[in-house]
PDB file of C-alpha atoms and ligand atoms in Angstrom:
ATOM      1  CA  UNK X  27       0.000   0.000   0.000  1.00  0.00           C
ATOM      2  CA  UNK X  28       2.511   2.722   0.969  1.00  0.00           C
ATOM      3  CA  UNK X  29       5.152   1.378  -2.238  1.00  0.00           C
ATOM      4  CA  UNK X  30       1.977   2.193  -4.283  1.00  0.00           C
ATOM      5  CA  UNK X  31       0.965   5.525  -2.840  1.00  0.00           C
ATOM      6  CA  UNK X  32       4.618   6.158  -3.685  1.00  0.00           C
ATOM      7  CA  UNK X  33       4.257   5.184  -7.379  1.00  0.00           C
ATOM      8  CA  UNK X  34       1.473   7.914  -7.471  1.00  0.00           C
ATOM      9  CA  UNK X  35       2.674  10.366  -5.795  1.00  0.00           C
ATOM     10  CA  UNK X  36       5.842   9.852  -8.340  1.00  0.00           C
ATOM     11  CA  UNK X  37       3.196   9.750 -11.297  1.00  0.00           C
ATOM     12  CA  UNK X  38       1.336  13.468 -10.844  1.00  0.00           C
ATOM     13  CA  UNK X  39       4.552  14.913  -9.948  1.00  0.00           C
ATOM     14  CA  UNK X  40       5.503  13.582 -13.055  1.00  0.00           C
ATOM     15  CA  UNK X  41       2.550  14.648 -14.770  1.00  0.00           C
ATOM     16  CA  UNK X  42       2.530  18.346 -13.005  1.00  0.00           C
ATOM     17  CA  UNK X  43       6.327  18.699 -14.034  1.00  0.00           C
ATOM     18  CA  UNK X  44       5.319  17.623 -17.725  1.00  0.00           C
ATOM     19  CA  UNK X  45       2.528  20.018 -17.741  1.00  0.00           C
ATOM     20  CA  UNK X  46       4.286  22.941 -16.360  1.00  0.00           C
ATOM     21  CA  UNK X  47       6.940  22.739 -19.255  1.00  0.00           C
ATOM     22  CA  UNK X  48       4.712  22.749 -21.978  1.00  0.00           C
ATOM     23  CA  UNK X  49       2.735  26.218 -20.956  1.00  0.00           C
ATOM     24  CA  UNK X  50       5.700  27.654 -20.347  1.00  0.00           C
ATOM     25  CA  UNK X  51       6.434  26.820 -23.806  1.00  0.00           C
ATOM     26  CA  UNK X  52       3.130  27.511 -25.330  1.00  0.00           C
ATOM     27  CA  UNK X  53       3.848  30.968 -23.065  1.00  0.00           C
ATOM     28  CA  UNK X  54       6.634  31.513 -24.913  1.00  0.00           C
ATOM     29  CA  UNK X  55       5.527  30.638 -28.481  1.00  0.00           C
ATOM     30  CA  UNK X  56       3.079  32.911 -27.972  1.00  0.00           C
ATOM     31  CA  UNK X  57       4.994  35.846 -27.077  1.00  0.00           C
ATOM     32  CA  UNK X  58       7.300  35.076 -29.954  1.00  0.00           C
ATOM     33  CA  UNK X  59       4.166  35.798 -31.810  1.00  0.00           C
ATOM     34  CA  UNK X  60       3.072  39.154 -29.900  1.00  0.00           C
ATOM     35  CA  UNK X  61      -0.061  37.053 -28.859  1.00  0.00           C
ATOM     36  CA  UNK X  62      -1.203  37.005 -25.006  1.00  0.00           C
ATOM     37  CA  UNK X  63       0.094  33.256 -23.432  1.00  0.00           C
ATOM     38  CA  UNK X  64      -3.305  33.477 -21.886  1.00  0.00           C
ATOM     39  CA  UNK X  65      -4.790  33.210 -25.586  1.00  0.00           C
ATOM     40  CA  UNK X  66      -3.873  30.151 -25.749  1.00  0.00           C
ATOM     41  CA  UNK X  67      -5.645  27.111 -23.479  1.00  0.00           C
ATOM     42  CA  UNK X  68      -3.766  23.542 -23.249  1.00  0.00           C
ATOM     43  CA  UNK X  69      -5.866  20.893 -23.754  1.00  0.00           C
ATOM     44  CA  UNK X  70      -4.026  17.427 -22.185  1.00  0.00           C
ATOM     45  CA  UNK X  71      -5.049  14.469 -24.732  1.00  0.00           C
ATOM     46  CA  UNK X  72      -5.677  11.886 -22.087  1.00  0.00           C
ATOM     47  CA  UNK X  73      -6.603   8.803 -24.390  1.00  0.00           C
ATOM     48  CA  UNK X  74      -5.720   5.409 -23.494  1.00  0.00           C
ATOM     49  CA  UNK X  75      -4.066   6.849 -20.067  1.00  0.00           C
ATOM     50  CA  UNK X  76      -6.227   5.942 -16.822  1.00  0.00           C
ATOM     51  CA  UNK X  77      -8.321   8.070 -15.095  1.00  0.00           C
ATOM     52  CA  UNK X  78      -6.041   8.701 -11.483  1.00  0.00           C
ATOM     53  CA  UNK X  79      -3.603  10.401 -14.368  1.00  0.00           C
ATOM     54  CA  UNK X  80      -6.784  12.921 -15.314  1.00  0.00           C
ATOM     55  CA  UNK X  81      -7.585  13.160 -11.499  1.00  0.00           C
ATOM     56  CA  UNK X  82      -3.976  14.182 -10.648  1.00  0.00           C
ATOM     57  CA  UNK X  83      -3.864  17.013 -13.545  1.00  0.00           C
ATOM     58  CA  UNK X  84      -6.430  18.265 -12.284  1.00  0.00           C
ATOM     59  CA  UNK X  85      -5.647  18.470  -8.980  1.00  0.00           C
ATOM     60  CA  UNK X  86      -2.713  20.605 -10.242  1.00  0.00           C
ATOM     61  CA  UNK X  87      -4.833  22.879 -12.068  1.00  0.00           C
ATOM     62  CA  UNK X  88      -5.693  21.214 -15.389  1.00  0.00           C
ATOM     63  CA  UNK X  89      -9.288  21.649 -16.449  1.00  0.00           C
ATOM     64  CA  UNK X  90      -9.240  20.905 -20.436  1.00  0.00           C
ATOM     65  CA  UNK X  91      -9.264  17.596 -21.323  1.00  0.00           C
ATOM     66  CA  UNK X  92      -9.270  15.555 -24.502  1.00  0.00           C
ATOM     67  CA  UNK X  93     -10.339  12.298 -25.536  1.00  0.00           C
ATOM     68  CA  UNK X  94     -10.857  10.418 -28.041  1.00  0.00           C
ATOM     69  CA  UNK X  95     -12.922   7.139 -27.679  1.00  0.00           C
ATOM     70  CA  UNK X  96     -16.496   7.071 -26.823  1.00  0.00           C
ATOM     71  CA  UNK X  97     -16.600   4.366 -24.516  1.00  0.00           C
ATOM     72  CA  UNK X  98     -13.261   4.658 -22.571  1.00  0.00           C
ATOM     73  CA  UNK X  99     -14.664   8.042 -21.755  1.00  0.00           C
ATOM     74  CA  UNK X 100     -17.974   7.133 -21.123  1.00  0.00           C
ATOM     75  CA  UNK X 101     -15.920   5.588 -18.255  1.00  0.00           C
ATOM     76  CA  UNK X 102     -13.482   8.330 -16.822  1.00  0.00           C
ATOM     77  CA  UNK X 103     -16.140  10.871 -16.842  1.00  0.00           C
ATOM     78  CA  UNK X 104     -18.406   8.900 -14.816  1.00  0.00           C
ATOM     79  CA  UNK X 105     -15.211   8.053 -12.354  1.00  0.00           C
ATOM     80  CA  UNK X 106     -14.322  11.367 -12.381  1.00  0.00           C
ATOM     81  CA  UNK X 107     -18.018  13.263 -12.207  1.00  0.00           C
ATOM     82  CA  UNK X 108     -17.290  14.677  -9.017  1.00  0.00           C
ATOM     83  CA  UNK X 109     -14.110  17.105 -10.349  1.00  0.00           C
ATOM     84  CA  UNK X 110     -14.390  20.073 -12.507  1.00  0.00           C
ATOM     85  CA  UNK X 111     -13.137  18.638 -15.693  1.00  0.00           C
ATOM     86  CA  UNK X 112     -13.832  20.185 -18.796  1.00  0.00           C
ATOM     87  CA  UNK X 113     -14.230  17.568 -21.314  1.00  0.00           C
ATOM     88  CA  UNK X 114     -13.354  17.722 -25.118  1.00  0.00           C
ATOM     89  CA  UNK X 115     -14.144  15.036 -27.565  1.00  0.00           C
ATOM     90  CA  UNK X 116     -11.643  15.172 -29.995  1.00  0.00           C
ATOM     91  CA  UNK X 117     -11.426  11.636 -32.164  1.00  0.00           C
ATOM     92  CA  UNK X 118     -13.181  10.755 -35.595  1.00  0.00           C
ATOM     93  CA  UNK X 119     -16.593  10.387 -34.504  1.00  0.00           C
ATOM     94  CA  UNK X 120     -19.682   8.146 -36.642  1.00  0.00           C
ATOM     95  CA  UNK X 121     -22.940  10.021 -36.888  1.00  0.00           C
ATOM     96  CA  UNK X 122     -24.103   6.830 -35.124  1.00  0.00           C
ATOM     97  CA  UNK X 123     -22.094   7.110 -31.976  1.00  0.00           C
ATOM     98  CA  UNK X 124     -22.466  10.864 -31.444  1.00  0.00           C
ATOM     99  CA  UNK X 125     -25.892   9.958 -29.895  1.00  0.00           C
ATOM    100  CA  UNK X 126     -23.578   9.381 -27.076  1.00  0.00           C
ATOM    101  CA  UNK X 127     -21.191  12.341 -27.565  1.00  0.00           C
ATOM    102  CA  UNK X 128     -23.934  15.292 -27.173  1.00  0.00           C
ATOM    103  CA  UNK X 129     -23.945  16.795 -24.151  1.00  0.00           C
ATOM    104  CA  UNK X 130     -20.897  15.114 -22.185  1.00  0.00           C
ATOM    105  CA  UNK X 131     -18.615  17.499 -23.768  1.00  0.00           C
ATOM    106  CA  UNK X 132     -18.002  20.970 -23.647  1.00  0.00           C
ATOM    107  CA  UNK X 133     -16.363  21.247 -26.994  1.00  0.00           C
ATOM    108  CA  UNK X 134     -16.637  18.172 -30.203  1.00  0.00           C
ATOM    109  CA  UNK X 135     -13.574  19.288 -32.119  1.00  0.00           C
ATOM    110  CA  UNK X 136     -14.079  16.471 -34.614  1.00  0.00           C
ATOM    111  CA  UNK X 137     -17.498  17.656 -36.863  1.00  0.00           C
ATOM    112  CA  UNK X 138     -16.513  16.821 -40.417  1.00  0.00           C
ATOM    113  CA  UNK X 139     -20.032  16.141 -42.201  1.00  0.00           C
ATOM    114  CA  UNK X 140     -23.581  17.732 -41.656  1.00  0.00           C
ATOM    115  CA  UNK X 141     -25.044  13.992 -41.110  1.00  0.00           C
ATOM    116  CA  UNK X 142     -22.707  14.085 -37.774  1.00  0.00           C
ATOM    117  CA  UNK X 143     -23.722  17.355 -37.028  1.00  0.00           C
ATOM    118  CA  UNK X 144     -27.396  16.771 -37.812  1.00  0.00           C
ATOM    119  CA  UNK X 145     -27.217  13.779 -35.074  1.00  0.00           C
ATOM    120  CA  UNK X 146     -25.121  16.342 -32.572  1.00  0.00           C
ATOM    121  CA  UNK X 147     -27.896  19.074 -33.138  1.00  0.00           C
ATOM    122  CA  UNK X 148     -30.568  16.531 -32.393  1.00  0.00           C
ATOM    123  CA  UNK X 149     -29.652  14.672 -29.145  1.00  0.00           C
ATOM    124  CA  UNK X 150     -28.478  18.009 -27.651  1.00  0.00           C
ATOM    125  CA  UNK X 151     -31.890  19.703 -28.804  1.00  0.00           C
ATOM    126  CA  UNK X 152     -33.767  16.387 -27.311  1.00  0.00           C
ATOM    127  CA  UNK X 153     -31.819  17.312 -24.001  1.00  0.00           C
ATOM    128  CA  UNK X 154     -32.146  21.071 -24.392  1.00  0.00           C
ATOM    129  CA  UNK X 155     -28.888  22.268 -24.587  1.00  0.00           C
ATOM    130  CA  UNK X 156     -26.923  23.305 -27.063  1.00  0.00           C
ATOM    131  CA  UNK X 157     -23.384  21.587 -28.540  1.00  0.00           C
ATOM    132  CA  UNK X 158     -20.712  24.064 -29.047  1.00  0.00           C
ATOM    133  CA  UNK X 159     -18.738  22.229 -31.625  1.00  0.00           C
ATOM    134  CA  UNK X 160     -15.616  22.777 -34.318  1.00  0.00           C
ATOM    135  CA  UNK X 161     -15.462  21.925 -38.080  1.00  0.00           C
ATOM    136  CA  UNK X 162     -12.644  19.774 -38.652  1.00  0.00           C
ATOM    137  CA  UNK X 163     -11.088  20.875 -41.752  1.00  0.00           C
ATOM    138  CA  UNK X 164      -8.621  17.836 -43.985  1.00  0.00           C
ATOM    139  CA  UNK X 165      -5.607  20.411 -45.253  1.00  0.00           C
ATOM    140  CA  UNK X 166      -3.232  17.807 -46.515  1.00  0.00           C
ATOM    141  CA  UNK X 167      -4.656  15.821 -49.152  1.00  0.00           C
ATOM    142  CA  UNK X 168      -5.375  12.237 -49.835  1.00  0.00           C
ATOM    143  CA  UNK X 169      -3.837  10.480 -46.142  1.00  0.00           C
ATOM    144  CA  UNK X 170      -5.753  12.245 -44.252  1.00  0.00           C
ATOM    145  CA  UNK X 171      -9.571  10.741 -44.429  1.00  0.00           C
ATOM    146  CA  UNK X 172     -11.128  12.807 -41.288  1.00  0.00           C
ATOM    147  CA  UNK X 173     -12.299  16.460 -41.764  1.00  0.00           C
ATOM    148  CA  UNK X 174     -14.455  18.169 -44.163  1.00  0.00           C
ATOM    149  CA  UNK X 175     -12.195  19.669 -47.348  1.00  0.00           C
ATOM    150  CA  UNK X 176     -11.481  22.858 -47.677  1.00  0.00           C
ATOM    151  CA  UNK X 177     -13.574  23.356 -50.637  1.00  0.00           C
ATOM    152  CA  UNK X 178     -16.702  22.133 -48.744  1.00  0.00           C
ATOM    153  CA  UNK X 179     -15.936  23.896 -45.715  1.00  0.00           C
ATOM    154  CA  UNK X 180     -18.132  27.018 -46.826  1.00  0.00           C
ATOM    155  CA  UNK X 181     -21.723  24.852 -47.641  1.00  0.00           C
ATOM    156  CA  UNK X 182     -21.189  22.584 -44.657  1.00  0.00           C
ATOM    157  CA  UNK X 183     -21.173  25.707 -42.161  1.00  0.00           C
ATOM    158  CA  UNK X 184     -23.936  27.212 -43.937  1.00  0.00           C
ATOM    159  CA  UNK X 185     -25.893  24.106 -43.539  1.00  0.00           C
ATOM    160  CA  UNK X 186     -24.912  23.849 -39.826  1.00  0.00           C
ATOM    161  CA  UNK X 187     -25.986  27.690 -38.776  1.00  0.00           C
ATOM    162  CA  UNK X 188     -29.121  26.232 -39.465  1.00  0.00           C
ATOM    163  CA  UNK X 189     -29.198  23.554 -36.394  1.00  0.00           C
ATOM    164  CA  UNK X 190     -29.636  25.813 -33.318  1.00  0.00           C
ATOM    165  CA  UNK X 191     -28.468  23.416 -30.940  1.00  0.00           C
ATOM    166  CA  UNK X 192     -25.291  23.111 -32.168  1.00  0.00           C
ATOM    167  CA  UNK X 193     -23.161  26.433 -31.929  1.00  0.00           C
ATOM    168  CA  UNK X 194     -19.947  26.539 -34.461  1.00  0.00           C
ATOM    169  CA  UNK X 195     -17.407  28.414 -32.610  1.00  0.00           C
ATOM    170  CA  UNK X 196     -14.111  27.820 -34.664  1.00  0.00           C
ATOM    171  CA  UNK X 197     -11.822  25.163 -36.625  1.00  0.00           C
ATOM    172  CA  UNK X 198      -9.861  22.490 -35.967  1.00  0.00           C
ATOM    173  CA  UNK X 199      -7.342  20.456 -38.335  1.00  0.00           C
ATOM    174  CA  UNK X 200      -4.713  17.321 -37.363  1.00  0.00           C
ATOM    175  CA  UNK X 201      -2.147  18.071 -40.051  1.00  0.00           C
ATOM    176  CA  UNK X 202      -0.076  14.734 -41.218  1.00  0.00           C
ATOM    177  CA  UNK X 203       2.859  15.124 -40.120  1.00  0.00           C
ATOM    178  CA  UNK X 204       6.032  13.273 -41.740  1.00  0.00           C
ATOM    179  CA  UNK X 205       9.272  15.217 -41.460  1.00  0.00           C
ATOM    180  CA  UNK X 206       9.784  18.485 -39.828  1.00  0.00           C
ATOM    181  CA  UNK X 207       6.945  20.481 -37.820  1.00  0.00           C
ATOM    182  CA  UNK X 208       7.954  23.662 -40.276  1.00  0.00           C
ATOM    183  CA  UNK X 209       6.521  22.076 -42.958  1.00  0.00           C
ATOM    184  CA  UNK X 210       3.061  22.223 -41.296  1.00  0.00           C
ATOM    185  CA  UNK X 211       3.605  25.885 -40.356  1.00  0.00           C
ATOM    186  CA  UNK X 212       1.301  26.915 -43.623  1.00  0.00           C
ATOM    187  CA  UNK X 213      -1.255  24.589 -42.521  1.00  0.00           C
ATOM    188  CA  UNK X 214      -1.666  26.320 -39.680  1.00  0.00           C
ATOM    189  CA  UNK X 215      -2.321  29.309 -41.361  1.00  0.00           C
ATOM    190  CA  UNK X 216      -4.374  28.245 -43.763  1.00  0.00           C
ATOM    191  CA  UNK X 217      -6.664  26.913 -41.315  1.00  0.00           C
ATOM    192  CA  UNK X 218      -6.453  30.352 -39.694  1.00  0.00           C
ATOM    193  CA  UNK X 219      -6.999  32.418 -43.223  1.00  0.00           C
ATOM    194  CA  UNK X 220     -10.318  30.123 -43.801  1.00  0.00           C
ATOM    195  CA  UNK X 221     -11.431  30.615 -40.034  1.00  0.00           C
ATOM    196  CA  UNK X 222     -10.843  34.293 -41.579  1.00  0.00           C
ATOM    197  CA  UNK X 223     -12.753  33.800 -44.577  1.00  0.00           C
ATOM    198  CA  UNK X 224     -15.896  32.529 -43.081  1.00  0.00           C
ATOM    199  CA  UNK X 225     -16.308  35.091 -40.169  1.00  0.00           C
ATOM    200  CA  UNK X 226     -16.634  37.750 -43.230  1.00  0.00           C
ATOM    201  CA  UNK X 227     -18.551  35.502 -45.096  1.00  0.00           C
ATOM    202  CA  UNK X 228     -21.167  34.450 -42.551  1.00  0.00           C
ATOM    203  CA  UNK X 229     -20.988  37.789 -39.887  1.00  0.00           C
ATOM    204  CA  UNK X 230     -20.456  34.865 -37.207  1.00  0.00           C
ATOM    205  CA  UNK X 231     -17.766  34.902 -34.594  1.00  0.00           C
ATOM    206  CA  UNK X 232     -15.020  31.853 -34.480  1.00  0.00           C
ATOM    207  CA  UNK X 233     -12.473  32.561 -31.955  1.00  0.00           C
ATOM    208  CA  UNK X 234     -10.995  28.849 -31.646  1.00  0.00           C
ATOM    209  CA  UNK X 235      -8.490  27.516 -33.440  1.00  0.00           C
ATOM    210  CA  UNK X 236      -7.610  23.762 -32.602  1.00  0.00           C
ATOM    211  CA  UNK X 237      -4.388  23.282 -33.744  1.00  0.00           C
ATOM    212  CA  UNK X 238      -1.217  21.666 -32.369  1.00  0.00           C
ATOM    213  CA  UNK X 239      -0.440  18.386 -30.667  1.00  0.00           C
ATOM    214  CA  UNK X 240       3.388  17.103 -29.101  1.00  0.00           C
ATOM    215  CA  UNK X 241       5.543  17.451 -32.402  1.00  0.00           C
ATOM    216  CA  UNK X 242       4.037  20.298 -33.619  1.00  0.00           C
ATOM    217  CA  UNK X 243       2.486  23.275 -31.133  1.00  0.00           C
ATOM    218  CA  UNK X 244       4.802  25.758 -31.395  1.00  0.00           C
ATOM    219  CA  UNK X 245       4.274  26.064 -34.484  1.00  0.00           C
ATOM    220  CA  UNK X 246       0.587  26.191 -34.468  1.00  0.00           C
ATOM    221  CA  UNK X 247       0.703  28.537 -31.232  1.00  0.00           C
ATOM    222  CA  UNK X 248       2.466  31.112 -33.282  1.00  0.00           C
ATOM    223  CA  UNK X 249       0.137  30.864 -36.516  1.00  0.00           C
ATOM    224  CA  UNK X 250      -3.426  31.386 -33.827  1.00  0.00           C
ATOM    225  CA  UNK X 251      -3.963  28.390 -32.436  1.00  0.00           C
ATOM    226  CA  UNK X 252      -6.225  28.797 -29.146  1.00  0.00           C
ATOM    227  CA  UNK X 253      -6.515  25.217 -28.450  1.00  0.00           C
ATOM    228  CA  UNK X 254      -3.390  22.878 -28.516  1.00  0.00           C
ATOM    229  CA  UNK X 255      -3.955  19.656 -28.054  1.00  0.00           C
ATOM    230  CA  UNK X 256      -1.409  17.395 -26.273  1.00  0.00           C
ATOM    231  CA  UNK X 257      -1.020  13.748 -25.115  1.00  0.00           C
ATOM    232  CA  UNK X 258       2.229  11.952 -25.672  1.00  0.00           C
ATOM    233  CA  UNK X 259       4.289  15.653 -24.003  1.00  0.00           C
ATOM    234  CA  UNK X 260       2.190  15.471 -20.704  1.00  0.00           C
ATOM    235  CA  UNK X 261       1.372  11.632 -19.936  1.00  0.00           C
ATOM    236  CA  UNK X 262       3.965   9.593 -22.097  1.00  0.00           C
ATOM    237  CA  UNK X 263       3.860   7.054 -24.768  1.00  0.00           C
ATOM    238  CA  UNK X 264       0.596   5.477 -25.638  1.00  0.00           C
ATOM    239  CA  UNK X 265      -0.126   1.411 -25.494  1.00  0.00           C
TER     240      UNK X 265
HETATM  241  C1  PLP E  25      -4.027  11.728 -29.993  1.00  0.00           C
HETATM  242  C2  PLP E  25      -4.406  13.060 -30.507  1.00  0.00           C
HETATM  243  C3  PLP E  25      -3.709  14.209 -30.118  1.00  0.00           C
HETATM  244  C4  PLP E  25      -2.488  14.187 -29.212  1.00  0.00           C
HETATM  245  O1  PLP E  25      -1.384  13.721 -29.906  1.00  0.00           O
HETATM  246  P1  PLP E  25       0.107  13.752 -29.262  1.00  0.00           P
HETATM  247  O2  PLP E  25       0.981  13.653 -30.437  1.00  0.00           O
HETATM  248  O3  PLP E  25       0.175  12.595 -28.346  1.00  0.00           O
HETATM  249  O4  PLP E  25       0.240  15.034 -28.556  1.00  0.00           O
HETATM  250  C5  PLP E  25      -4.174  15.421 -30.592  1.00  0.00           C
HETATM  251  N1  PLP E  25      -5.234  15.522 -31.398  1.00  0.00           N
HETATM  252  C6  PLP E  25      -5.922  14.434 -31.799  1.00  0.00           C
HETATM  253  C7  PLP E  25      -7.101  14.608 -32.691  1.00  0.00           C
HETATM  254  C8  PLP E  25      -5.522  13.170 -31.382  1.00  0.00           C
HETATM  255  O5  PLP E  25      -6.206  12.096 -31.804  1.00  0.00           O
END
């Protein structure tokens, strides 16, 4: 018992330490860029790590949290009900699942189609609330399968500023990334120059920009990003 309280205790130090260092480098990043560090919200990418590693973030101050699976965190959010998480869904997402997706989270990151966000708009209208969500947006071609193109990224959020249940407040993208986290850099602004495009188009607001994971945040932090997203920097390798 006390060898294992030990372990833990070892673990969210860990964690905290991990944490710590990458908002002080978002912080920087950010300044680089003449933006305000406080612009810029981590959220820690907690898939496939347990719930006592969410519980100890927190404890140290982390409230954003991402995840990607519906059923592992189905799970962790009912563990963890009691703390003030904020919970983003983040993962590829089937119209048929998101039955279970509406409502639990704070922020979906992941709406690529208006069949998902049809589903979205009606469970969280069924449970009268209303979904703020992002439009995942495919930048880099043919590998990448999730996210709506760029090309149809203008009729899909004209189609969802019809559901008023579900509230569009930015973009997101996952850029592939193969060599160096420079060559992404224009991604990251592209994403930015249609978030651009469709405020002027539309007269809506879309502050968030979810951009940036481990190899590749400081990059996105200095092109806009207001969300990074971040998993293998705070808790480790994945199984
Ligand atoms: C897993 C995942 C991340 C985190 O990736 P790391 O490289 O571990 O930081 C970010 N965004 C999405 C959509 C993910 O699936």
């Amino acid at each position: 018992m006390h060898e294992e309280n030990e372990l833990s205790e070892r673990r969210a130090a860990q964690l905290e330490e991990n944490r710590v260092r990458v908002l002080d480098d978002m912080a920087r990043a950010a300044r680089a860029a003449g933006r305000e560090p406080g612009d810029v919200r981590l959220v820690a990418v907690s898939k496939r790590h347990p719930a006592s590693d969410i519980a100890a973030l927190c404890r140290a101050g982390q409230v954003d949290f991402g995840e990607n699976y519906v059923q592992e965190a189905a799970a962790k959010q009912d563990e963890l009900a009691s703390l003030p998480v904020r919970w983003h869904f983040i993962g590829g997402l089937q119209s048929n699942k998101a039955k279970f997706v509406a409502g639990k989270y704070a922020l979906v990151h992941s709406i690529d189609s208006l069949k998902l966000a049809r589903v979205l708009h009606n469970k969280a209208a069924a449970l009268g609330v209303v979904q703020q969500g992002l439009l995942q947006v495919s930048l880099c071609g043919e590998e990448q399968k999730s996210g709506t193109t760029a090309d149809g990224l203008e009729a899909l959020m004209e189609q969802v500023l019809e559901l008023d249940h579900l509230r569009i407040v930015g973009l997101m993208t996952m850029p592939f990334v193969c060599g160096d986290a420079e060559e992404v850099r224009p991604v990251f602004a592209r994403l930015r120059t249609l978030r651009d495009a469709l405020e002027q188009r539309f007269g809506v607001d879309l502050p968030e920009l979810s951009m940036g994971m481990t190899g590749d945040f400081v990059q996105a932090v200095q092109e806009g990003a207001t969300l990074v997203r971040i998993g293998t920097r705070i808790f480790g390798p994945r199984d």
